[in-house]
Coordinates of C-alpha atoms in Angstrom, one line a residue:
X17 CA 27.5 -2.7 29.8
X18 CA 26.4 -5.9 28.9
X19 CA 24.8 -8.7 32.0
X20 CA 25.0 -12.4 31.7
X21 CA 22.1 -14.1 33.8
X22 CA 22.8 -17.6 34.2
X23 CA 19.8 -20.2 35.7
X24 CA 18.2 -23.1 35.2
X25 CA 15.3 -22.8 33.5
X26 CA 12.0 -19.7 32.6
X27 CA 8.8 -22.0 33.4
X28 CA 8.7 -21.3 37.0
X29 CA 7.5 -18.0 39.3
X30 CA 11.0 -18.2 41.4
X31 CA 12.9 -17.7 38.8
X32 CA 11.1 -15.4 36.0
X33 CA 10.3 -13.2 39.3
X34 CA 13.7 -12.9 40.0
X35 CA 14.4 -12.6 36.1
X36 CA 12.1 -9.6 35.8
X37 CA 13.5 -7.6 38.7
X38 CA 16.8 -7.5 36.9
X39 CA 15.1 -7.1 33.4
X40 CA 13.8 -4.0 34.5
X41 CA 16.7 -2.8 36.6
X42 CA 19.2 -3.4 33.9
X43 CA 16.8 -1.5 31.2
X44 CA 16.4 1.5 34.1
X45 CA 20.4 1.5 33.9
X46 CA 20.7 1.3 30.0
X47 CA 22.4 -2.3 30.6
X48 CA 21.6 -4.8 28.0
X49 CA 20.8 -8.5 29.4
X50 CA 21.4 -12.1 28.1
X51 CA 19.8 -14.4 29.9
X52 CA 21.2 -17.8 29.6
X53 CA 18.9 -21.2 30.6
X54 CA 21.1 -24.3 31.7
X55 CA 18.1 -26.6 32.0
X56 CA 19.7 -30.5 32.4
X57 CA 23.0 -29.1 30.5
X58 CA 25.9 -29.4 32.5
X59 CA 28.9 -26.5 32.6
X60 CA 31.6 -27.6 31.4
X61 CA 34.6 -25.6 30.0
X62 CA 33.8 -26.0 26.4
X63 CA 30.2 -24.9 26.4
X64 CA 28.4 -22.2 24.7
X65 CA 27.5 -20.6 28.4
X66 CA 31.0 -21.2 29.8
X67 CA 32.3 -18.5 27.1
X68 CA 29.7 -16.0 27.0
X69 CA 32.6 -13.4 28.1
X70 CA 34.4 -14.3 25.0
X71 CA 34.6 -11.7 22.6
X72 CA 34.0 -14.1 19.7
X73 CA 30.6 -14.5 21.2
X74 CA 28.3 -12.7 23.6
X75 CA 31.5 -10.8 25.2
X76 CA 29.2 -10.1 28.8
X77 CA 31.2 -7.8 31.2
X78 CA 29.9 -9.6 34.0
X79 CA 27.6 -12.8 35.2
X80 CA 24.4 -12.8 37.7
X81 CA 24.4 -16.6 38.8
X82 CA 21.0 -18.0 40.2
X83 CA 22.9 -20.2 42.5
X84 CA 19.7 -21.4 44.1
X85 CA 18.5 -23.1 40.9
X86 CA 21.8 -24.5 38.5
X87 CA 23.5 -26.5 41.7
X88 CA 22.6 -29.5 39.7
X89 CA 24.2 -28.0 36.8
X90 CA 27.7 -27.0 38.3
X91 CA 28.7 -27.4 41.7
X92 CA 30.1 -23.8 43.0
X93 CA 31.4 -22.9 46.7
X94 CA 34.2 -20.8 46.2
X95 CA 35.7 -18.3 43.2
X96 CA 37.9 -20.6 42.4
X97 CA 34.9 -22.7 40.8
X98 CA 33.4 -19.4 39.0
X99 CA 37.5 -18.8 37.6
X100 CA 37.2 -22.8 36.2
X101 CA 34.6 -21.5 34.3
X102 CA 34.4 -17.5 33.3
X103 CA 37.8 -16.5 34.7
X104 CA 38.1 -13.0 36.0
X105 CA 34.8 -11.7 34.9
X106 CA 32.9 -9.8 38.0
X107 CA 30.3 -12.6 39.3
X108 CA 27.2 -12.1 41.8
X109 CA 25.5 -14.6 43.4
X110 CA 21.7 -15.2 44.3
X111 CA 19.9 -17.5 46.8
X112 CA 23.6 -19.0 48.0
X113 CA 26.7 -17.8 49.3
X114 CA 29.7 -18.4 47.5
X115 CA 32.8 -17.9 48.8
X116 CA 34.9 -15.0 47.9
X117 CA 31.9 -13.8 45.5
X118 CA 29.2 -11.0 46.7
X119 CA 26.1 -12.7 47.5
X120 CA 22.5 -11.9 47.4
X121 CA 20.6 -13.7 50.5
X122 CA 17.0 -14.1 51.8
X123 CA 16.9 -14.2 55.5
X124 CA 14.6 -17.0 56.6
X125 CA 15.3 -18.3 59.6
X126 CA 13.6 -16.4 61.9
X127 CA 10.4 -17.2 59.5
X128 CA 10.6 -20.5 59.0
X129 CA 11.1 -20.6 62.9
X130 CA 7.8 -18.7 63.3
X131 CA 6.0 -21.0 60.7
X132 CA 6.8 -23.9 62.7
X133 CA 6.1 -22.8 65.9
X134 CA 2.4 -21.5 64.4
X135 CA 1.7 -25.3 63.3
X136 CA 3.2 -27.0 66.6
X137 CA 2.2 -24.6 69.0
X138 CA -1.1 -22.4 67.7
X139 CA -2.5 -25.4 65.5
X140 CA -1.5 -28.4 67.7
X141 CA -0.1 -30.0 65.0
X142 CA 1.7 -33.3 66.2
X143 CA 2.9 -35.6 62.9
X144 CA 5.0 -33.8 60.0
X145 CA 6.0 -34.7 56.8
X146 CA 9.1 -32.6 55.4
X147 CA 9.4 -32.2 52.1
X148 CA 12.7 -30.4 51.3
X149 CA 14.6 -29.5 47.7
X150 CA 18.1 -31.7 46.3
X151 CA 20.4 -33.2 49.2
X152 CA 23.1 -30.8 47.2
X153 CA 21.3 -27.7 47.2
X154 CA 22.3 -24.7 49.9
X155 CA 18.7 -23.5 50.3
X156 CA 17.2 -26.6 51.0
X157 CA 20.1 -28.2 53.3
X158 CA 19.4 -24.6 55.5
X159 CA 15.6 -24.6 55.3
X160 CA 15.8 -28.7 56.2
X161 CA 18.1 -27.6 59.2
X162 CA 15.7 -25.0 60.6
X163 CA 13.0 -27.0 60.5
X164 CA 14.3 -29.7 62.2
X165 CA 16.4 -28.0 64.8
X166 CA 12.9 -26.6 65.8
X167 CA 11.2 -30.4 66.0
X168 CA 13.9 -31.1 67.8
X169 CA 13.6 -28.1 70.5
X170 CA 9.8 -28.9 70.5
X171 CA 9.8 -32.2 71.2
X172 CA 11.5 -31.5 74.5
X173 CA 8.2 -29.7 75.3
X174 CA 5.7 -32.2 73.3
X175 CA 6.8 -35.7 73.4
X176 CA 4.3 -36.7 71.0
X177 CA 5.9 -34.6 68.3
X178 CA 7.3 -36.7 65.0
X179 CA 8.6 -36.3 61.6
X180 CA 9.6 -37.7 58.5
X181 CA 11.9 -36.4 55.9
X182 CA 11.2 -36.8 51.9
X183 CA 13.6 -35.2 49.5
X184 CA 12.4 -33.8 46.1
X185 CA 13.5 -31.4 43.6
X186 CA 12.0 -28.1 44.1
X187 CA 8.6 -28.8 41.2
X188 CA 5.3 -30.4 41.6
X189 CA 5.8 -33.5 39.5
X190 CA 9.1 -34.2 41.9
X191 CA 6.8 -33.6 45.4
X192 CA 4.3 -35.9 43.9
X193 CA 6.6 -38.6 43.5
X194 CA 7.9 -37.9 46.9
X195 CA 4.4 -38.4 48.3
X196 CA 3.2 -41.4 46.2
X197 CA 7.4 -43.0 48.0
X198 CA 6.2 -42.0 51.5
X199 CA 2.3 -43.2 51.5
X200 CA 3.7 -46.4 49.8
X201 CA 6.3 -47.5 52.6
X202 CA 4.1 -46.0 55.3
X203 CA 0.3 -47.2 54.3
X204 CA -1.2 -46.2 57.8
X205 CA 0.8 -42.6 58.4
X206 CA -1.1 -40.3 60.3
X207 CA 0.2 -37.4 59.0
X208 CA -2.0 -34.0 60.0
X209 CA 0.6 -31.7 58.2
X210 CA 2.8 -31.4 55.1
X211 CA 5.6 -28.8 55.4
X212 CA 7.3 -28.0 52.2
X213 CA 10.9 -26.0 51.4
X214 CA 9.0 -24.0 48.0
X215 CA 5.5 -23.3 47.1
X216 CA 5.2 -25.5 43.5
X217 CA 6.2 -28.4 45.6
X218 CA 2.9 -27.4 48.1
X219 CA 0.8 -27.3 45.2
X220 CA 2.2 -30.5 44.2
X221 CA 1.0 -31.6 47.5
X222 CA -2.1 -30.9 47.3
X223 CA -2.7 -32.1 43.6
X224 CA -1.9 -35.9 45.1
X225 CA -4.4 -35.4 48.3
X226 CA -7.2 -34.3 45.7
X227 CA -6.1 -37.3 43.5
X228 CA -6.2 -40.3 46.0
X229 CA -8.0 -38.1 49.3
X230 CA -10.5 -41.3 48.7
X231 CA -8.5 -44.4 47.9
X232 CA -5.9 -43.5 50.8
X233 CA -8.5 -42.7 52.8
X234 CA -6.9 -39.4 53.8
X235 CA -8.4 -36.8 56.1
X236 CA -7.6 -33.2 55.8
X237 CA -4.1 -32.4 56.2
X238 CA -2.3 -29.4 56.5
X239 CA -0.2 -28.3 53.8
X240 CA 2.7 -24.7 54.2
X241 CA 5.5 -23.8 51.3
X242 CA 8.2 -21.2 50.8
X243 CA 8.3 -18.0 48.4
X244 CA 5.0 -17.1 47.9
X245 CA 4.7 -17.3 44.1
X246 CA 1.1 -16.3 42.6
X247 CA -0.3 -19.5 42.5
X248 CA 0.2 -19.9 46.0
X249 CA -2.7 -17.1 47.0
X250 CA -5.2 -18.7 44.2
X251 CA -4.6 -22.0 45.1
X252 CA -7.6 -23.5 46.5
X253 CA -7.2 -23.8 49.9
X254 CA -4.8 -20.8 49.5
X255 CA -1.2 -21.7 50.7
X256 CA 0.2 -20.5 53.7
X257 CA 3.9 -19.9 52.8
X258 CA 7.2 -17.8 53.4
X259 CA 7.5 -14.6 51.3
X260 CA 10.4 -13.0 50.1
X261 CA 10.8 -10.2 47.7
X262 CA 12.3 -11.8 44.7
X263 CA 12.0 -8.7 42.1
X264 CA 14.0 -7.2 44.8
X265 CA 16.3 -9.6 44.9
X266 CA 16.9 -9.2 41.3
X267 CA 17.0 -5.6 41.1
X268 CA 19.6 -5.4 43.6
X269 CA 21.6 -8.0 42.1
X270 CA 22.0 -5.5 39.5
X271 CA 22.8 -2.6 41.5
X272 CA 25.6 -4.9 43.3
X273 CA 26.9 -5.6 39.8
X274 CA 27.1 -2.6 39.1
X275 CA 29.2 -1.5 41.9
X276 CA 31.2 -4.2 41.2
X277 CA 32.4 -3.0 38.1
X278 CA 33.0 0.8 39.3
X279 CA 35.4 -0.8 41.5
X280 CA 33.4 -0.5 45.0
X281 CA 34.1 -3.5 47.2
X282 CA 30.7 -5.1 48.2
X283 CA 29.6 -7.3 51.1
X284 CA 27.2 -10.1 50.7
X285 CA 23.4 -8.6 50.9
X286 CA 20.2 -9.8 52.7
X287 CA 16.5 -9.5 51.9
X288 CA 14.3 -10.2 54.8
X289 CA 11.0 -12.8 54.6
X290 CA 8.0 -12.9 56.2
X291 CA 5.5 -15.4 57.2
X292 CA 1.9 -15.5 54.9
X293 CA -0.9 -17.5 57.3
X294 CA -3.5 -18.6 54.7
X295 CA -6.4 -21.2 54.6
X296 CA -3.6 -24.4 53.8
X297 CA -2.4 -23.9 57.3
X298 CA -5.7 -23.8 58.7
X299 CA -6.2 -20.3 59.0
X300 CA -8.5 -18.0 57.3
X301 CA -7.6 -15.9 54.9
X302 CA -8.1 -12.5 55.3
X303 CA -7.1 -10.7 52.2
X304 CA -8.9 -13.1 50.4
X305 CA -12.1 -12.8 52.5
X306 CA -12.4 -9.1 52.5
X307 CA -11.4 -9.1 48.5
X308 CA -13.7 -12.2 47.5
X309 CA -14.9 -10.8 44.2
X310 CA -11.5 -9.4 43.3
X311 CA -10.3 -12.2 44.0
X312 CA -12.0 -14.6 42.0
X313 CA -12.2 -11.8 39.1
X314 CA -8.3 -12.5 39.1
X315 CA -8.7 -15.9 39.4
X316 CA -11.0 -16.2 36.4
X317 CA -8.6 -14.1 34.2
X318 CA -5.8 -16.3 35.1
X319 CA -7.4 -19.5 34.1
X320 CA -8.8 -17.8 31.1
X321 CA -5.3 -16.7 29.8
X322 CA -3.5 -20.3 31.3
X323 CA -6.5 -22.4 28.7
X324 CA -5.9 -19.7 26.2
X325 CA -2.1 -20.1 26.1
X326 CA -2.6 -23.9 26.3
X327 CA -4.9 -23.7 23.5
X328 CA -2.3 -21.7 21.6
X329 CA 1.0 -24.0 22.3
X330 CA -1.1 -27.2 21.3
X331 CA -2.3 -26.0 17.8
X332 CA 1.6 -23.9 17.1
X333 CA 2.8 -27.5 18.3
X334 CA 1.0 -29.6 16.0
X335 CA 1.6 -27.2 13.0
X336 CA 5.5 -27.6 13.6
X337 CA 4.9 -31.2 13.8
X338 CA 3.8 -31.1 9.9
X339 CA 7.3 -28.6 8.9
X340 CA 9.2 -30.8 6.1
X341 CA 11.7 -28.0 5.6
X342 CA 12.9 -24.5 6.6
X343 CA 9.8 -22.8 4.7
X344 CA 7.4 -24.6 6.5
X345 CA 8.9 -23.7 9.8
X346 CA 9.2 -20.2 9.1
X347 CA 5.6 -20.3 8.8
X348 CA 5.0 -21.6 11.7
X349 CA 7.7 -19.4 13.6
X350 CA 5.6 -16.3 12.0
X351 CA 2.0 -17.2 13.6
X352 CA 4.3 -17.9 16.9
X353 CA 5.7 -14.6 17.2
X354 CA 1.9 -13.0 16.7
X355 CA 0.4 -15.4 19.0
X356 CA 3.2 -14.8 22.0
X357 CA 3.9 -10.9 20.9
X358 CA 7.4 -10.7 20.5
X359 CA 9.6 -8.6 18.6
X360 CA 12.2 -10.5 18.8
X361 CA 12.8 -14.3 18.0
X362 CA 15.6 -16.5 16.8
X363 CA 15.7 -20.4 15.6
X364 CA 19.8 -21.3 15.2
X365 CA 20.9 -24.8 14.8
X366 CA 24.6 -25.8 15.6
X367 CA 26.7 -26.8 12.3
X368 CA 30.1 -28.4 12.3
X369 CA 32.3 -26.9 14.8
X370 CA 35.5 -24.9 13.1
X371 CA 38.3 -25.5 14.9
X372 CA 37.4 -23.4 18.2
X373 CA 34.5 -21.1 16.8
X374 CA 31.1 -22.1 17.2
X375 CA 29.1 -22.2 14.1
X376 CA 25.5 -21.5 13.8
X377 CA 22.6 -22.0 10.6
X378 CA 20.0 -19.1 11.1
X379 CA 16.6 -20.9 10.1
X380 CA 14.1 -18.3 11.1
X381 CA 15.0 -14.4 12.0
X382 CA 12.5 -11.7 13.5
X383 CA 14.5 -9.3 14.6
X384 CA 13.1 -5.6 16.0
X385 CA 9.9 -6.7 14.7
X386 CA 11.1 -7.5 11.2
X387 CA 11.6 -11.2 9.6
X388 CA 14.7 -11.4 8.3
X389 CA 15.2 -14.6 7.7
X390 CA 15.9 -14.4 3.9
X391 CA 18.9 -12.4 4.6
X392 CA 20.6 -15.4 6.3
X393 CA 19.5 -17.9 3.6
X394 CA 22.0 -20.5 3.0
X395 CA 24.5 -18.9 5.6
X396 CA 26.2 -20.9 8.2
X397 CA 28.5 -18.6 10.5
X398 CA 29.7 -17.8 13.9
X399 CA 27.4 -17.8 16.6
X400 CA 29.1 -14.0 18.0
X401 CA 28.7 -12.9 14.8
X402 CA 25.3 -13.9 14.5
X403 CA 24.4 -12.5 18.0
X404 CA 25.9 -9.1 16.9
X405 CA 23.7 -8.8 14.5
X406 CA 20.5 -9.3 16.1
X407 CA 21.3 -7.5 19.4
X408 CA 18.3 -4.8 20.6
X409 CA 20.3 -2.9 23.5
X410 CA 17.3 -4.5 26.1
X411 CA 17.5 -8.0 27.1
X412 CA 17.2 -11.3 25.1
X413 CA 16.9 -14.9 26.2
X414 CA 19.2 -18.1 25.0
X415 CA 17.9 -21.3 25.4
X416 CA 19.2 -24.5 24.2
X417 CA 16.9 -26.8 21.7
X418 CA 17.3 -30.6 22.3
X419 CA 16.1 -33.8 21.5
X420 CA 17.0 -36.5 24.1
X421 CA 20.6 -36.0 24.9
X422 CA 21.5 -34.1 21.4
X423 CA 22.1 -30.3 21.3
X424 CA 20.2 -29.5 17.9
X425 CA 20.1 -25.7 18.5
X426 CA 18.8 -22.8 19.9
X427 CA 16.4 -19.7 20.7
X428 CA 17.2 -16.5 20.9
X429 CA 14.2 -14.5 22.3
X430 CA 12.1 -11.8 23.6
X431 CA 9.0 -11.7 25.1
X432 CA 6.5 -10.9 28.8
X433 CA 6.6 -12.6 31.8
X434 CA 3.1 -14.5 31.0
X435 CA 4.5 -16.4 27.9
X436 CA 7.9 -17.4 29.1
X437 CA 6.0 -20.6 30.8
X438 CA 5.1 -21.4 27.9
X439 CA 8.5 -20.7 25.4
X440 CA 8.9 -24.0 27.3
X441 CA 6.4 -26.1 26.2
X442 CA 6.6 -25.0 22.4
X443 CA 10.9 -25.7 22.3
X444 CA 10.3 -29.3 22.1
X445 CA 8.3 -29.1 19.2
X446 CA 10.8 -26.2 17.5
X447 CA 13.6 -29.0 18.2
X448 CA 12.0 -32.2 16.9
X449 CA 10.8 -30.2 13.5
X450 CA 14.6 -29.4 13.2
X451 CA 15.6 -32.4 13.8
X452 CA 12.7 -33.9 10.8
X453 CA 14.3 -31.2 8.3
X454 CA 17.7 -32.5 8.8
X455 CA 16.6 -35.7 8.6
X456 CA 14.3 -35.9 5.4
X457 CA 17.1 -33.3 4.5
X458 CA 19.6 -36.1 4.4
X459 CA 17.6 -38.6 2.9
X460 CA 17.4 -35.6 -0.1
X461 CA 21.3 -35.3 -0.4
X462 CA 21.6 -38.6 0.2
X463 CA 18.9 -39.3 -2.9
X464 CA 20.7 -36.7 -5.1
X465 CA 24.0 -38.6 -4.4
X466 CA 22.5 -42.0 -5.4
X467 CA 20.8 -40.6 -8.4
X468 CA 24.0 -38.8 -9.3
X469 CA 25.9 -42.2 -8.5
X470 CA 23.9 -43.7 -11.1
X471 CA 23.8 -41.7 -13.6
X472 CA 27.7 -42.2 -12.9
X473 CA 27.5 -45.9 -13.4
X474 CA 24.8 -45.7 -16.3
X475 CA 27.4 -43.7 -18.8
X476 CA 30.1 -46.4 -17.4
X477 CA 28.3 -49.3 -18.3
X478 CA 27.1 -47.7 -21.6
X479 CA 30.7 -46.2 -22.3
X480 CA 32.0 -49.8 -21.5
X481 CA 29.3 -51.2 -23.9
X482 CA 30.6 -49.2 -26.9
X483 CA 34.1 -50.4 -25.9
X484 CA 32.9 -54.1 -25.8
X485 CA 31.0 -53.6 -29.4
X486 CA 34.6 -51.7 -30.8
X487 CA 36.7 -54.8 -29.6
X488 CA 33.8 -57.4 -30.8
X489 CA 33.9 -55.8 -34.6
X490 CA 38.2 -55.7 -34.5
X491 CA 37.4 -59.0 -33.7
X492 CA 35.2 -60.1 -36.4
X493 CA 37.5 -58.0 -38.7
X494 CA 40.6 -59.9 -37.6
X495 CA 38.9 -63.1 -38.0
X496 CA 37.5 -62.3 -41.5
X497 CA 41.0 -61.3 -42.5
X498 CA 42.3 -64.4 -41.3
X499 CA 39.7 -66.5 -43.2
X500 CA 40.6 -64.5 -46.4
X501 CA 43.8 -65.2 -46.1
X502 CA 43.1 -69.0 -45.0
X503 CA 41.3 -69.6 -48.7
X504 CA 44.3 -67.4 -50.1
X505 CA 46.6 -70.1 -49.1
X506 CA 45.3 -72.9 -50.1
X507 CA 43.9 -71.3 -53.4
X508 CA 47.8 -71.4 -54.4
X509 CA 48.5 -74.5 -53.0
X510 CA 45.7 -76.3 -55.1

């Protein structure tokens, strides 16, 4: 059997957490797994992820959706919106209930109740700032409505109790732009703590209180999040945050899947949460107290492999930056797949569609740890086909390759948890080299043409010389004849 997994996008924990719980389920069950990244790319009815069930091309038996992540992408409440898009095709949902479709759910209520009544109630807290995820997305309009159906009972109790609500997008960059809105329409808030609806937006927090702590003139504020990813424990203050088990979550998506396509009938499944006090809160932490040298040991050999990998994606990104053709980026792809330790990695871009088949150049294969990139040389053909061929019987990632709003291409991929981050970061420079090599190889064809052009023209003019010459000596003939027969005349008229 063969899994779709459609989400936004591999660069954050939420989602390559959830992402390796059903990696490792579907290999347990012998599944195979394509995991598809929407990123900004909207579903539509004639894209390359709305047909993945096609036979023609990756021909899934069934779709996990990541419902929590790709709302921005395609808005989906009911089967009806899943049949607009993949028809029939068994579909499970994670992180939001869809209508009519087996859902995979976190409970947090009863968490995010007990988080805020630890900052109202144990830490005195009085003046909150909110932030919570898009205005259209399920998770954050239910986490939003906890939290403030709890202000709202507490301030019967404690008058003095206030809050503001910012909206982000779920990353860092987004809460820090939420922050830098709030402090500039409210120059004098006293805010003592920061609630946010996931973790990378808490650590996006807490990067704008280090960076203007002294020209806002802020004092210490509190600072909670949601889903306990990694960073949140060796963030410094470590976070205080919501945990849920999102392997789990993943893994049992696949079991329900699975189900699914036996036949069983399956209700909509919950995965319970728990509350994480840590230093951010105000609290001390424990684990990290009593595991002080462990912890920074781990600390140390995170930062060490982050710089490492950073060190790595800047130099692989500035030798794609010098590829003038498909050699040049083949040599680059061959130190990547070293450097990030993956059997398996694909660079594709998109030729001229064929009437409904989607066609596909192969610039660069390493397949089951062998390149064979020669083998496609000069081929252009049908993006099933070329999936077919290249298929391991584990898992493989798609990701579209694009510069500014044009779809150039795409990666087909393989490799650990710790690189996909970074896949990220080096896909921009993967799209703008192809995007150079079509480019200068334009400007080749379009040189050949003009040099072909002229040497066109060239035998024209010289061909219409020779013609000129022939006419100009029939002339002079003609005209000589003339004259002779001129003095002819009037030789016998004298």
């Amino acid at each position: 059997m063969r899994i779709g997994l459609v989400l936004s996008v591999l660069d954050e924990e939420y989602q390559i957490s959830v992402y390796e719980g059903i990696k490792r389920k579907a290999e347990e069950f012998g599944f195979e797994l394509v995991c598809f990244q929407l990123e900004n790319s909207l579903l539509y009815s004639d894209s390359v992820i709305s047909k993945i069930s096609d036979a023609s091309l990756f021909a899934v038996d069934c779709v996990i959706l990541l419902t929590s992540v790709i709302s921005e992408n395609y808005v989906i409440k009911s089967r009806e919106d899943i049949k607009k898009i993949w028809g029939q095709i068994p579909v499970v949902s994670i992180g939001q209930e869809v209508s009519g479709v087996p859902s995979l759910l976190v409970k947090t209520e009863d968490s995010i109740k007990k988080l805020v009544e630890h900052m109202v109630v144990y830490h005195g807290y009085r003046h909150f700032l909110y932030i919570g995820g898009s205005s259209n997305q399920q998770d954050a309009i239910i986490r939003e409505k906890i939290f403030t159906d709890c202000m709202h009972a507490y301030s019967k109790i404690y008058p003095d109790l206030a809050y503001t609500i910012e909206n982000a997008s779920f990353t860092e960059l987004s809460a820090i732009d939420a922050m830098k809105a709030f402090f500039e329409d409210n120059v004098d808030a006293d805010i003592e703590a920061v609630m946010c609806a996931n973790d990378n937006m808490a650590i996006g927090v807490y990067k704008f209180l280090k960076m203007n702590k002294d020209t806002l003139k802020l004092h210490d504020i509190a600072v909670t999040g949601f889903d306990d990813i990694p960073q949140s424990r060796f963030s410094n203050p470590s976070i205080t945050t919501v945990s849920q088990s999102l392997k789990q979550l993943g893994e049992q998506a696949v079991e329900v899947i699975r189900k699914i396509c036996n036949g069983e009938v399956v209700e909509n499944h919950f995965v319970g949460s728990e509350v994480i006090f840590r230093e951010s809160c105000g609290c001390h932490d424990s684990e990290k107290e009593n595991n002080l040298k462990s912890f920074f040991n781990q600390l140390q050999k995170m930062y060490i492999r982050s710089e490492s990998m950073q060190r790595q994606v800047t130099r692989l990104g500035q030798q794609l930056n010098f590829a003038q053709d498909i050699g040049g980026l083949r040599y680059v792809m061959k130190n990547i797949v070293v450097d990030f330790e993956t059997n398996n990695f694909s660079v594709i871009r998109f030729a001229k569609k064929k009437k409904d088949e989607i066609l596909v150049e192969p610039m660069y294969v390493f397949s089951k740890g062998e390149d064979c990139s020669n083998d496609y040389d000069g081929k252009v053909l049908p993006l099933g086909l070329f999936y077919k061929s290249i298929i391991t019987g584990n898992s493989l990632i798609f990701k579209y390759l694009n510069s500014g709003d044009e779809l150039v291409g795409a990666i087909i991929y393989d490799v650990s948890a710790k690189v996909l981050p970074y896949i990220n970061s080096i896909s921009i420079n993967i799209a703008q080299a192809i995007v150079r090599i079509q480019v200068l190889e334009e400007r080749q064809r379009y040189a050949q043409k003009l040099e072909k052009d002229v040497a066109v023209r060239t035998a024209e003019v010289v061909e219409a010389n020779r013609k000129r010459l022939e006419v100009e000596g029939q002339v002079l003939k003609i005209s000589e004849m003339e004259r002779q027969r001129f003095s002819n005349d009037l030789h016998d008229d004298i």
